[in-house]
mmCIF file of C-alpha atoms in Angstrom:
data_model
loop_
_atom_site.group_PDB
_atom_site.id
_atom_site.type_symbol
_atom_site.label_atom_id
_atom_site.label_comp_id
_atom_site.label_asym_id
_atom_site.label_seq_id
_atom_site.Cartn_x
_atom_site.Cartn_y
_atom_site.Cartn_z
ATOM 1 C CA UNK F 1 105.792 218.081 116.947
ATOM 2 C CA UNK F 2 102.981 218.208 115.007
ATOM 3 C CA UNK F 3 100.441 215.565 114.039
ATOM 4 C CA UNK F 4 97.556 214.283 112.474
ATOM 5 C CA UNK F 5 96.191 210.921 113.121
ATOM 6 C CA UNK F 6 92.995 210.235 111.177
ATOM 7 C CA UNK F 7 90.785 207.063 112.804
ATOM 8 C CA UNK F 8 89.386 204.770 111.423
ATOM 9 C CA UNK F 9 92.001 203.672 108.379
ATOM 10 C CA UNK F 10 89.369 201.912 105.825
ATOM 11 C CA UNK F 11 85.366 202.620 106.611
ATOM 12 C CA UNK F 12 82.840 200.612 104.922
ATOM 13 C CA UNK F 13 79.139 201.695 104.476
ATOM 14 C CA UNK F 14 76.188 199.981 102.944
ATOM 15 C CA UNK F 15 74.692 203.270 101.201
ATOM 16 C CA UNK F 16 72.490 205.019 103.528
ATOM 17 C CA UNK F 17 74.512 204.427 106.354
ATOM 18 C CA UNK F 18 75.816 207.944 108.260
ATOM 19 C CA UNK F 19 78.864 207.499 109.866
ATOM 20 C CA UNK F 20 81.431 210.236 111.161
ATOM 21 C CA UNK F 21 85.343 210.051 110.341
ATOM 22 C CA UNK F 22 87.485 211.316 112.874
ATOM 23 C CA UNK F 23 90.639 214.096 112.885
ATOM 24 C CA UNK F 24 92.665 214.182 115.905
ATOM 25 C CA UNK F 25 95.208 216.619 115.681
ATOM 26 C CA UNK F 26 98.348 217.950 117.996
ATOM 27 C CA UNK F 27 99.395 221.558 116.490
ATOM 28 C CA UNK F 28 101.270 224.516 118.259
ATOM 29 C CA UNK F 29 98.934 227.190 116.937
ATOM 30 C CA UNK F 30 96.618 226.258 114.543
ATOM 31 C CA UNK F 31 96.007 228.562 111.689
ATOM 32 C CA UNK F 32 93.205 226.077 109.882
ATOM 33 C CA UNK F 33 91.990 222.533 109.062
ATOM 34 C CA UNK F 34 91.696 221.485 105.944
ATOM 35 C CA UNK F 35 89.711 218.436 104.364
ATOM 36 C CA UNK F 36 89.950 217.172 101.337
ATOM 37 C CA UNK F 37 88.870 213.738 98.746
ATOM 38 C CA UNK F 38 90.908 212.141 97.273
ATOM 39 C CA UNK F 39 90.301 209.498 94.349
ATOM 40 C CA UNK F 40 92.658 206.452 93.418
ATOM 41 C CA UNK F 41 95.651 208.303 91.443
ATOM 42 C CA UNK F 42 94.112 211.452 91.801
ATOM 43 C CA UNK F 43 95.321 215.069 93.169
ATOM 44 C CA UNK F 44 93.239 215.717 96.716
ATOM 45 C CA UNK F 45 90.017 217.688 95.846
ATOM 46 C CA UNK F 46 89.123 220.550 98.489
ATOM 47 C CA UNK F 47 86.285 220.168 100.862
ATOM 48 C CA UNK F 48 86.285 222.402 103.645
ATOM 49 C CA UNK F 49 88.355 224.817 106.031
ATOM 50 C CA UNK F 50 87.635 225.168 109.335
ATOM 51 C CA UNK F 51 89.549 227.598 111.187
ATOM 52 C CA UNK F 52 88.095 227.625 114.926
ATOM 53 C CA UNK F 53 86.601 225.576 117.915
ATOM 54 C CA UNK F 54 82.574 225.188 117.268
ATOM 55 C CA UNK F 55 83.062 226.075 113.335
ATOM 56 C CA UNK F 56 80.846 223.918 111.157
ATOM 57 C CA UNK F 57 80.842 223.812 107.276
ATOM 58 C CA UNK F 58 78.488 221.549 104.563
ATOM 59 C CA UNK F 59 78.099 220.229 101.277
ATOM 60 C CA UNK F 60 76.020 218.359 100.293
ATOM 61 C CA UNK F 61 75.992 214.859 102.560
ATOM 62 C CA UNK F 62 79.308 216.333 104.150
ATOM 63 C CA UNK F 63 79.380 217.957 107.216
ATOM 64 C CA UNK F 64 82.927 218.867 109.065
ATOM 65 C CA UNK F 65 82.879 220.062 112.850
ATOM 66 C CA UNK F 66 85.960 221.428 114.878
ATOM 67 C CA UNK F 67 87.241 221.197 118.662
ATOM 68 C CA UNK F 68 90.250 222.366 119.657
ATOM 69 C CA UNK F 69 91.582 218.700 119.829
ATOM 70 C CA UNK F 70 89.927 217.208 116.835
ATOM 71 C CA UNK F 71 87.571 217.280 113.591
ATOM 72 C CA UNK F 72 84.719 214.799 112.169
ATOM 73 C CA UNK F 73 83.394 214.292 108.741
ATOM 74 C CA UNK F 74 79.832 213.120 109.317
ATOM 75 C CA UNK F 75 78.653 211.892 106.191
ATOM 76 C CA UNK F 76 74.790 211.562 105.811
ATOM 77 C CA UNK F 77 72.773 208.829 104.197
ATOM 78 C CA UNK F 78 75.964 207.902 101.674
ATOM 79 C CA UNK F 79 75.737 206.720 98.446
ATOM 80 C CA UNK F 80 78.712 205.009 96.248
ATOM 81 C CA UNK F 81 79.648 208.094 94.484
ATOM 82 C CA UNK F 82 81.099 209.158 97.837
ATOM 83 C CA UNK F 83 83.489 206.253 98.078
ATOM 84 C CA UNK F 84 87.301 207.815 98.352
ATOM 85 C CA UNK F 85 89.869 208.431 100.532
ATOM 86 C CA UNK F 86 89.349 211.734 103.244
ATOM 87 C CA UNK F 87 92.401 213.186 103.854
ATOM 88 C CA UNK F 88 92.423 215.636 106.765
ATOM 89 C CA UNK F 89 95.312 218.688 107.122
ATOM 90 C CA UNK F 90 96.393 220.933 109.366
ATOM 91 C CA UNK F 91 98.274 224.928 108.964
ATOM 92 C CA UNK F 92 100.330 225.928 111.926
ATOM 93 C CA UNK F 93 101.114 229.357 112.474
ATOM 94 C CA UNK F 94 104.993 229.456 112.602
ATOM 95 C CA UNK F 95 105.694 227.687 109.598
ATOM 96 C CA UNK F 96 105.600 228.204 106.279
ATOM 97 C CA UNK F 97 101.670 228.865 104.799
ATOM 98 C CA UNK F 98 102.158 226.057 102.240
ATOM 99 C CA UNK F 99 102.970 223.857 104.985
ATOM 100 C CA UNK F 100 99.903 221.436 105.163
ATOM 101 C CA UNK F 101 100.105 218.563 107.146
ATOM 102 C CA UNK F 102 98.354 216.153 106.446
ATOM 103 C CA UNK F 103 97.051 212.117 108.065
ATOM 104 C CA UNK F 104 97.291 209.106 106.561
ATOM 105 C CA UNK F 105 93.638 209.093 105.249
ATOM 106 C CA UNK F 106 90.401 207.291 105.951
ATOM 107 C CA UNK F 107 89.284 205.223 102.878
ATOM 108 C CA UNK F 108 85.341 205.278 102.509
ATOM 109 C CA UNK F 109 83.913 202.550 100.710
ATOM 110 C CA UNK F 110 79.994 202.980 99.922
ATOM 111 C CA UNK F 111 78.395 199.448 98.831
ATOM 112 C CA UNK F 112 74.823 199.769 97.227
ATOM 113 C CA UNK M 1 88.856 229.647 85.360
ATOM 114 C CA UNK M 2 91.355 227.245 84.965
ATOM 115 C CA UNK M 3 92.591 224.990 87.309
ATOM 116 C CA UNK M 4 95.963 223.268 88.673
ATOM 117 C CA UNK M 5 97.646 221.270 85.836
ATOM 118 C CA UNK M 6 100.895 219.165 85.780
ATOM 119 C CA UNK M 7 103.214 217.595 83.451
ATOM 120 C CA UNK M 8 103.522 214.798 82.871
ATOM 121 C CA UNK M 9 101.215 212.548 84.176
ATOM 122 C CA UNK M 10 103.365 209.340 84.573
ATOM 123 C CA UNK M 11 107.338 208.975 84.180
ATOM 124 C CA UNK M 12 109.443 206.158 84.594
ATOM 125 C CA UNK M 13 113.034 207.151 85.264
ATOM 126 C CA UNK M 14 116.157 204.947 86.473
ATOM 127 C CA UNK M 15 118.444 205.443 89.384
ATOM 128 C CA UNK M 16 120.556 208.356 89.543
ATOM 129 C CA UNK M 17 118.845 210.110 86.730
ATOM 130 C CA UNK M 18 117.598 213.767 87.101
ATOM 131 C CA UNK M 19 113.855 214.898 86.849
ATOM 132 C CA UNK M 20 111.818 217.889 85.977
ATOM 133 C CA UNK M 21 107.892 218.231 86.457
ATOM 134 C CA UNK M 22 105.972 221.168 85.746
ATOM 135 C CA UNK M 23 103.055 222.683 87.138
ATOM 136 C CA UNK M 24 100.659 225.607 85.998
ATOM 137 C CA UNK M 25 98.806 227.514 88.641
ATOM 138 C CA UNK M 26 94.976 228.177 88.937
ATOM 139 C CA UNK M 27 94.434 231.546 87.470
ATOM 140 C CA UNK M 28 94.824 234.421 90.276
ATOM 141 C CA UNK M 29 97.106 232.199 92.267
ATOM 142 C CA UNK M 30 100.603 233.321 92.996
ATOM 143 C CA UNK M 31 101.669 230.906 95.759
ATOM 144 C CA UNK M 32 102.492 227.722 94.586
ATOM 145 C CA UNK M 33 103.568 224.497 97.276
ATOM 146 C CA UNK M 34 105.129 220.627 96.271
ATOM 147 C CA UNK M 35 103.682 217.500 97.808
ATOM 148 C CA UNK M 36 105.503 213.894 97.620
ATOM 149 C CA UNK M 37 102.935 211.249 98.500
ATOM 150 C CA UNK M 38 103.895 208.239 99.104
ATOM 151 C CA UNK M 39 101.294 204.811 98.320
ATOM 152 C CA UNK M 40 98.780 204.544 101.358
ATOM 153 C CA UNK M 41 99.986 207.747 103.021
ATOM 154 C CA UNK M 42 99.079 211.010 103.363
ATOM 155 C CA UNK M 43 100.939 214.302 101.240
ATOM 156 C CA UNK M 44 104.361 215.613 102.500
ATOM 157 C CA UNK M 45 105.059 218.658 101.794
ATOM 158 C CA UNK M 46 108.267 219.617 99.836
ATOM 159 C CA UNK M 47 108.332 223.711 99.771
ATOM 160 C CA UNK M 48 106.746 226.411 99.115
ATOM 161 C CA UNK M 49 107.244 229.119 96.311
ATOM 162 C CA UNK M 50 106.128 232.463 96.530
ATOM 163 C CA UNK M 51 107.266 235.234 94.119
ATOM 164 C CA UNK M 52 109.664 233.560 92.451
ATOM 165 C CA UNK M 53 111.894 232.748 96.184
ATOM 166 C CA UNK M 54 111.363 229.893 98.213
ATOM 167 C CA UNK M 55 109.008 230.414 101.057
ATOM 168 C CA UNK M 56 109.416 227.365 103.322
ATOM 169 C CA UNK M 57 110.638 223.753 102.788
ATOM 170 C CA UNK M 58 110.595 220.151 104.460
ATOM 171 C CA UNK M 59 112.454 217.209 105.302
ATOM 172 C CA UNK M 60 113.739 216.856 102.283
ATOM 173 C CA UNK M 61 117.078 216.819 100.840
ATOM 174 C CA UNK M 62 118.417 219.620 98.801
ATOM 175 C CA UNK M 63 118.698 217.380 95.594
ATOM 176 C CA UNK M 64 114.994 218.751 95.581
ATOM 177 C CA UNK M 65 114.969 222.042 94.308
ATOM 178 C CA UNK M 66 112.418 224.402 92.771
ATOM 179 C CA UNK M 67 111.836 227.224 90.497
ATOM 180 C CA UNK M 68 108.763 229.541 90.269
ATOM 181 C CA UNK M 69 108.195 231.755 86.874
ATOM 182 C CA UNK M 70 106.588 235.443 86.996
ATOM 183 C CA UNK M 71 103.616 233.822 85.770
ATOM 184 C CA UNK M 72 103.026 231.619 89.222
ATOM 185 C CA UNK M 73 103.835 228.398 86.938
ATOM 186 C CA UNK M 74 106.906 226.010 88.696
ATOM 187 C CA UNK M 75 108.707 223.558 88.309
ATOM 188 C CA UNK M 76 110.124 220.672 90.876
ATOM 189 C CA UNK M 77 113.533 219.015 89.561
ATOM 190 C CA UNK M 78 114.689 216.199 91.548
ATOM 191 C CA UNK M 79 118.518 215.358 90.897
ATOM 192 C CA UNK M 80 120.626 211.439 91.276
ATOM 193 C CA UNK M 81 116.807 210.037 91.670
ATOM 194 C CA UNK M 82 116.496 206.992 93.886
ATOM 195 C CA UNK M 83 114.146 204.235 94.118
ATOM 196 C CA UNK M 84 112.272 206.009 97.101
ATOM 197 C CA UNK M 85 111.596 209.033 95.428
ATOM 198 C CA UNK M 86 108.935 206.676 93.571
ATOM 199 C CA UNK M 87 105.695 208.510 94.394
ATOM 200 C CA UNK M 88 102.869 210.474 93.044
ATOM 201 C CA UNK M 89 104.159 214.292 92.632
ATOM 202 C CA UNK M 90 101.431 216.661 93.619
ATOM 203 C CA UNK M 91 101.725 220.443 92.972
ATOM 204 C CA UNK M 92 99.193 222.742 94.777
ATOM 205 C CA UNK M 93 98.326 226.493 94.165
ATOM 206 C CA UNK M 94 96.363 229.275 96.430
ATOM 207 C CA UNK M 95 96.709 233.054 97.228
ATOM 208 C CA UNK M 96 98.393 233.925 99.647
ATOM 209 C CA UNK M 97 97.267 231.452 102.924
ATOM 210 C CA UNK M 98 93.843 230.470 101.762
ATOM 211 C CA UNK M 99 92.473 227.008 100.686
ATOM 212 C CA UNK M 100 95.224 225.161 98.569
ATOM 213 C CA UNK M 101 93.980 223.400 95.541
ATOM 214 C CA UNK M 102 95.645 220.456 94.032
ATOM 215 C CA UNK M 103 96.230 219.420 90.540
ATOM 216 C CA UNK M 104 96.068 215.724 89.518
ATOM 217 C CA UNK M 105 99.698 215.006 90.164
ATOM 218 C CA UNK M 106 102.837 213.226 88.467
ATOM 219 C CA UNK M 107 103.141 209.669 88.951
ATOM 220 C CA UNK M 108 106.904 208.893 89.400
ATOM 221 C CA UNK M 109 108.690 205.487 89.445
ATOM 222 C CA UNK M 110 112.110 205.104 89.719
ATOM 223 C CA UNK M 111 113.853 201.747 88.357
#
């Protein structure tokens, strides 16, 4: 089946402070991985797509990595503004192209 | 360039009512997918529409259904709502299998 586990669930910084979030993920074929932000009653706002092992992508103080078992966020020298929830999503080939899955989430809290 | 929207933004409906939110898709889009998320987790997706026929679905029961206009806009209509259908309602757009971009979803509660 599968899965996304994101690690850890809640994450907080004192602004400045890098820190990575982690992605593991168990797919039958994967077609891409997908990060996003997401604010408090908010739709998810797209980051990055990473679609093979040793693929890296930034913005900004964002940086997202692949492996062929997992994905980090490192986030660089963070400021409050950055404070959210990271969702993390996988697209398997097989299934239908909408068909994210996603984790559960890792909510960043940035205190200045 | 205009972006995801929905309609409406909140709704409060009771038990074993019926439901209809709307979506427009960002311009150039003509793949449109539902999300149910639930508080503290992560998206699920619904299905998927893709000219005008349903391209994929869920684990979801077919009192969920969909529609998708010739202008990429759709609708999700939820009949005999329950109280676990309370959730936020997101509707997501892209071409063909590229990045998927969200709009700012439909708070639902069911009472």
């Amino acid at each position: 089946e599968d899965q996304v586990t994101q690690s850890p669930e809640a994450l907080r910084l004192q602004e400045g402070e890098s820190s990575s979030l982690n992605c593991s993920y168990t797919v039958s074929g994967l077609r891409g991985l997908f990060w996003y932000r997401q604010d408090p009653g908010k739709g998810p706002e797209f980051l990055f797509t990473l679609y093979s092992a040793g693929e890296e992508k930034e913005k900004e103080r964002l940086k997202a990595t692949l492996t062929k078992k997992e994905s980090f966020l490192h986030i660089t020298a963070p400021k409050p503004e950055d404070s959210a929830t990271y969702l993390c999503a996988v697209q398997a080939y097989g299934g239908s192209q909408g068909n994210l899955i996603f984790g559960k989430g890792t909510k960043l809290s940035v205190k200045p | 360039e205009t972006g995801v929207t929905q309609s409406p933004t909140h709704l409060i409906k009771t038990r074993g009512q019926q439901v209809t939110l709307r979506c427009s898709s960002q311009s150039g889009h003509n793949t449109v997918s539902w999300y149910q998320q639930a508080l503290g987790q992560g998206p699920q997706f619904i299905f998927q529409y893709y000219r005008e026929e349903e391209n994929g679905r869920g684990n979801f029961p077919p009192r969920f259904s969909g529609l998708q206009f010739p202008n990429y806009s759709s609708e999700l209509n939820v009949n005999a709502l329950e109280l676990d259908d309370s959730a936020l309602y997101l509707c997501a757009s892209s071409l063909w299998s590229t990045e998927a971009f969200f709009g700012q979803g439909t708070r639902l509660t069911v009472v």
